[in-house]
Coordinates of C-alpha atoms and ligand atoms in Angstrom, one line a residue:
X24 CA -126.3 -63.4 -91.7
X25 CA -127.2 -60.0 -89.9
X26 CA -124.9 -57.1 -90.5
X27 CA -125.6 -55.4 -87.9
X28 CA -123.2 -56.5 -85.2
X29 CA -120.2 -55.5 -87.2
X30 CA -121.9 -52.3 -88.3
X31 CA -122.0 -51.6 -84.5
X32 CA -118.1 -52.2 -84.6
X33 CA -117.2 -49.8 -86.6
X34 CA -119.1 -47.2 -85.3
X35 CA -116.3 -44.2 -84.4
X36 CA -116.5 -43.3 -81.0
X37 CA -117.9 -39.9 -79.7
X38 CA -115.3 -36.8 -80.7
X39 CA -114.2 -35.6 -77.0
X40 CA -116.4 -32.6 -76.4
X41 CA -115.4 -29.8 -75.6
X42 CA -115.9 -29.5 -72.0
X43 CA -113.2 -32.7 -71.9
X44 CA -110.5 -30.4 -73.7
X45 CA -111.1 -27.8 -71.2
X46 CA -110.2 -30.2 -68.5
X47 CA -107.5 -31.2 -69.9
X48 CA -105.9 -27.6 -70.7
X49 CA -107.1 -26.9 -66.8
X50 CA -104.8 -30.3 -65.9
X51 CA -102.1 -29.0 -67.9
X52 CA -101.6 -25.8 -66.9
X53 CA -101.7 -26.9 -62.9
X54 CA -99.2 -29.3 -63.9
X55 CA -96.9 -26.2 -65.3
X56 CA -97.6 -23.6 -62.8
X57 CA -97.2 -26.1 -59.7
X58 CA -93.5 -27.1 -61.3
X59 CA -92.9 -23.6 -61.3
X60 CA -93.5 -22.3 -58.3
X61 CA -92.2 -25.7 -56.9
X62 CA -88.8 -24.8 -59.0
X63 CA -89.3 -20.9 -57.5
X64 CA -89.4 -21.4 -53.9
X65 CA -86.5 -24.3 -53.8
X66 CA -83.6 -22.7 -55.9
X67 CA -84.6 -19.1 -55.7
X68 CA -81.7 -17.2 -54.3
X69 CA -79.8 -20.5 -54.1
X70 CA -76.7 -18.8 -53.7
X71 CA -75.2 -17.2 -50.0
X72 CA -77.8 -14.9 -48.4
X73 CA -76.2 -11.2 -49.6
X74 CA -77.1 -8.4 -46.9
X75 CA -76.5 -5.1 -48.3
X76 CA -72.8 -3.1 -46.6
X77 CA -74.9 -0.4 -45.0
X78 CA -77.3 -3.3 -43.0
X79 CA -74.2 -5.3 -42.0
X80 CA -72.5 -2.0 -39.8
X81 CA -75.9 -0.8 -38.3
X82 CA -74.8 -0.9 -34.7
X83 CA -77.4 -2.8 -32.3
X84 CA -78.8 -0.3 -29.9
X85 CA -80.2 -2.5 -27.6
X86 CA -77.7 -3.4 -24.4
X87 CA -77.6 -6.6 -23.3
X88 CA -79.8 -6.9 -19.9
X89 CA -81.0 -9.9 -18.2
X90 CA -84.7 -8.5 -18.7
X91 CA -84.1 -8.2 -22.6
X92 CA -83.1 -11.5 -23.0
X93 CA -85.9 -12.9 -21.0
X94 CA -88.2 -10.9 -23.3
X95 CA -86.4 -12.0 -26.1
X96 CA -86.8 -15.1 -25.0
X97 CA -90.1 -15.4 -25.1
X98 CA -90.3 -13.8 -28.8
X99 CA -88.1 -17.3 -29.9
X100 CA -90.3 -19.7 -28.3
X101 CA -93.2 -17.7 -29.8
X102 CA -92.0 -16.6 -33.4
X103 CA -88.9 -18.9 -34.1
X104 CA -88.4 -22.0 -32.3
X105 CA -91.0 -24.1 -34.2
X106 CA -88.6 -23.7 -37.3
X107 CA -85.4 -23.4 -35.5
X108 CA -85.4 -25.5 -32.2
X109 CA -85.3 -24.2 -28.6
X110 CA -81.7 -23.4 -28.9
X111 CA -81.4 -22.4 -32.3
X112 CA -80.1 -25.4 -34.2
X113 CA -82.5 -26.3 -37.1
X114 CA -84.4 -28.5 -34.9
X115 CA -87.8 -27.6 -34.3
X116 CA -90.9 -30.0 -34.0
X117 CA -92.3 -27.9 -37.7
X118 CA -88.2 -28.0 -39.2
X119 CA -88.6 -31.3 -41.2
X120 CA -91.6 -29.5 -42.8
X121 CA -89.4 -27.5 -44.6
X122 CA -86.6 -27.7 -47.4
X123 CA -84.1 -26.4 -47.3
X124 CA -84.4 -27.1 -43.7
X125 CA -84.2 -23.9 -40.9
X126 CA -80.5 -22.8 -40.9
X127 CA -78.9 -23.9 -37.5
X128 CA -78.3 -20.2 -36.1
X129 CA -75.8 -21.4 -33.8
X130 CA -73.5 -22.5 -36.7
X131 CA -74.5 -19.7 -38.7
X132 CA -73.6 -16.9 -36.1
X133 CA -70.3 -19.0 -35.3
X134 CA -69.2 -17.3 -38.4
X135 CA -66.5 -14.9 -37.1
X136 CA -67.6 -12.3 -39.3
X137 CA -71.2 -11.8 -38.9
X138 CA -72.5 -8.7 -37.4
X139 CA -75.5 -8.2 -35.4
X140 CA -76.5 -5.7 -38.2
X141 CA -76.6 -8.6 -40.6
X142 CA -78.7 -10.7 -38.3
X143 CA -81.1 -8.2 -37.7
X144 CA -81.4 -7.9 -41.7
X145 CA -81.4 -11.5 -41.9
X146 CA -84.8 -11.7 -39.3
X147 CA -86.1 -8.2 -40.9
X148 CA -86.1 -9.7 -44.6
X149 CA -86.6 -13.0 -44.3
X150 CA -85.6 -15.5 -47.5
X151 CA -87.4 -18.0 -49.0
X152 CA -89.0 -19.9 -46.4
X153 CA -87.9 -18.1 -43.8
X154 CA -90.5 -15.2 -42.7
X155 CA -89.7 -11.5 -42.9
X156 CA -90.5 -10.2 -39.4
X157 CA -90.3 -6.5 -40.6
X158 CA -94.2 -6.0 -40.1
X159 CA -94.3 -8.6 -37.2
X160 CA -92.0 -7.5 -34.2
X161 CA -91.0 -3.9 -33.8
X162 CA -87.1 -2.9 -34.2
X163 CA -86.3 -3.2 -30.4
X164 CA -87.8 -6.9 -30.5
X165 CA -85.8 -7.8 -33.5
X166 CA -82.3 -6.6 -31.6
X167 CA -83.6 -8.3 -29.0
X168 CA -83.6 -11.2 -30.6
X169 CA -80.0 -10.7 -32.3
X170 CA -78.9 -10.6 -28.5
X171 CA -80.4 -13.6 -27.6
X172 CA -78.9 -15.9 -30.7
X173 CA -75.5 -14.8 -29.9
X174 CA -76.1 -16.6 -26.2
X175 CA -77.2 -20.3 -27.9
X176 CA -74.8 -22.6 -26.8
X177 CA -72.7 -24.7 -29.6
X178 CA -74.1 -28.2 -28.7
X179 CA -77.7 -29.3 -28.5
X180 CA -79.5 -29.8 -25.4
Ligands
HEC18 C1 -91.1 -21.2 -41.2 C2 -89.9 -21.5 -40.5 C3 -89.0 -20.4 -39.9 C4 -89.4 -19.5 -39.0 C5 -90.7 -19.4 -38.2 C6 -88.2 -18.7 -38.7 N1 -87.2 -19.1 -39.5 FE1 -85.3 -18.3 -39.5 N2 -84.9 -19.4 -41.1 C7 -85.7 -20.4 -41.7 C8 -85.0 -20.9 -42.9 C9 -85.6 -22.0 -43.8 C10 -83.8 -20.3 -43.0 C11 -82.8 -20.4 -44.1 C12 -83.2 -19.4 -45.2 C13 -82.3 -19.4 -46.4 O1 -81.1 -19.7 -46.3 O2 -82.8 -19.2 -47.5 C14 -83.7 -19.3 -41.9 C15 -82.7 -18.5 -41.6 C16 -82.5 -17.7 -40.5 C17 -81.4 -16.9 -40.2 C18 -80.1 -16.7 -41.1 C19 -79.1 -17.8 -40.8 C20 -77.9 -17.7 -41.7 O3 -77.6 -18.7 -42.4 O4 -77.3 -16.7 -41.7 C21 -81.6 -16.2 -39.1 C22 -80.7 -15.3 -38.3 C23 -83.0 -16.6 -38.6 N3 -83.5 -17.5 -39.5 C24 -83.6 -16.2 -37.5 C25 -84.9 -16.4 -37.2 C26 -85.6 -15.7 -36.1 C27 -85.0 -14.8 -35.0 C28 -86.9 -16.2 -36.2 C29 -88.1 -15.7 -35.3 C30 -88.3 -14.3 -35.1 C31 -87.0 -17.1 -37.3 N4 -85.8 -17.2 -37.9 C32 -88.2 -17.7 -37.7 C33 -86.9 -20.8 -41.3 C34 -87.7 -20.1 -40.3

């Protein structure tokens, strides 16, 4: 009989090279940093949304006028309502996107001790995935804005 079948058999096969460890320390590493910014962005600042003393008794210096609000207006449609809904409760056409999901404002500024300092912090920090508009909308724009959440009506629609 020929040996040379079974010779073929035990034949070890090829040491991986290594261009295949480098792809699989490249697939590792993903692996890690994707869990970690995964675990970053949903439990970072878990916890209530602190806003420094000082922020929270800023007085709002822009009065309440029919033309702010219609300016203000616009900036929500433009800047906020994909996340947050037309009328501020969590329900934009972008909110399911997102977890945690956009904070209903109008249950948030139901809170009877909020001040419109801490709301303007609130829209000039931003958290998580909610966008810092520090850069974005000037100071007037972002009391604006403070005005206009406190008219959202309680219910939807
Ligand atoms: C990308 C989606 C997104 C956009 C755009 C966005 N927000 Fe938010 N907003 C969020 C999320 C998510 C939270 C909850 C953040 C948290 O608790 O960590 C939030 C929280 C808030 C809060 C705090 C509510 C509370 O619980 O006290 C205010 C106020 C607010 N947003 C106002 C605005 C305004 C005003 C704009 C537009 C200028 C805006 N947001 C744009 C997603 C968004």
């Amino acid at each position: 009989m020929d040996s040379a079948p079974s010779a073929r058999k035990i034949t070890r096969p090829r040491p991986k090279g290594p261009k295949q460890l480098w792809v699989s320390v490249i697939v590792l590493w993903l692996i890690v940093a994707g869990t970690a910014a995964y675990v970053l962005i949903r439990f970072r600042n878990a916890g209530p949304w602190i806003v420094p003393d000082a922020a929270k008794l800023l007085p709002n210096p822009v009065p309440v006028t029919s033309s702010s609000l219609t300016a203000a207006r616009s900036l929500f449609l433009d800047n906020c309502a994909h996340c947050h809904g037309d009328r501020g409760h969590g329900d934009g056409p972008d909110a399911a996107l997102y977890k945690p999901r956009p904070a209903s404002l109008v249950q948030a500024l139901r809170a009877p001790s909020i001040t419109d300092g801490e709301i303007f912090w609130k829209i000039t920090a931003g958290r998580r995935l909610m966008p810092g508009f520090k850069n974005q909308l000037s100071d007037e724009q972002r009391w604006q804005l403070v005005n206009l959440l406190r008219t959202f009506p309680e219910s939807p629609g």
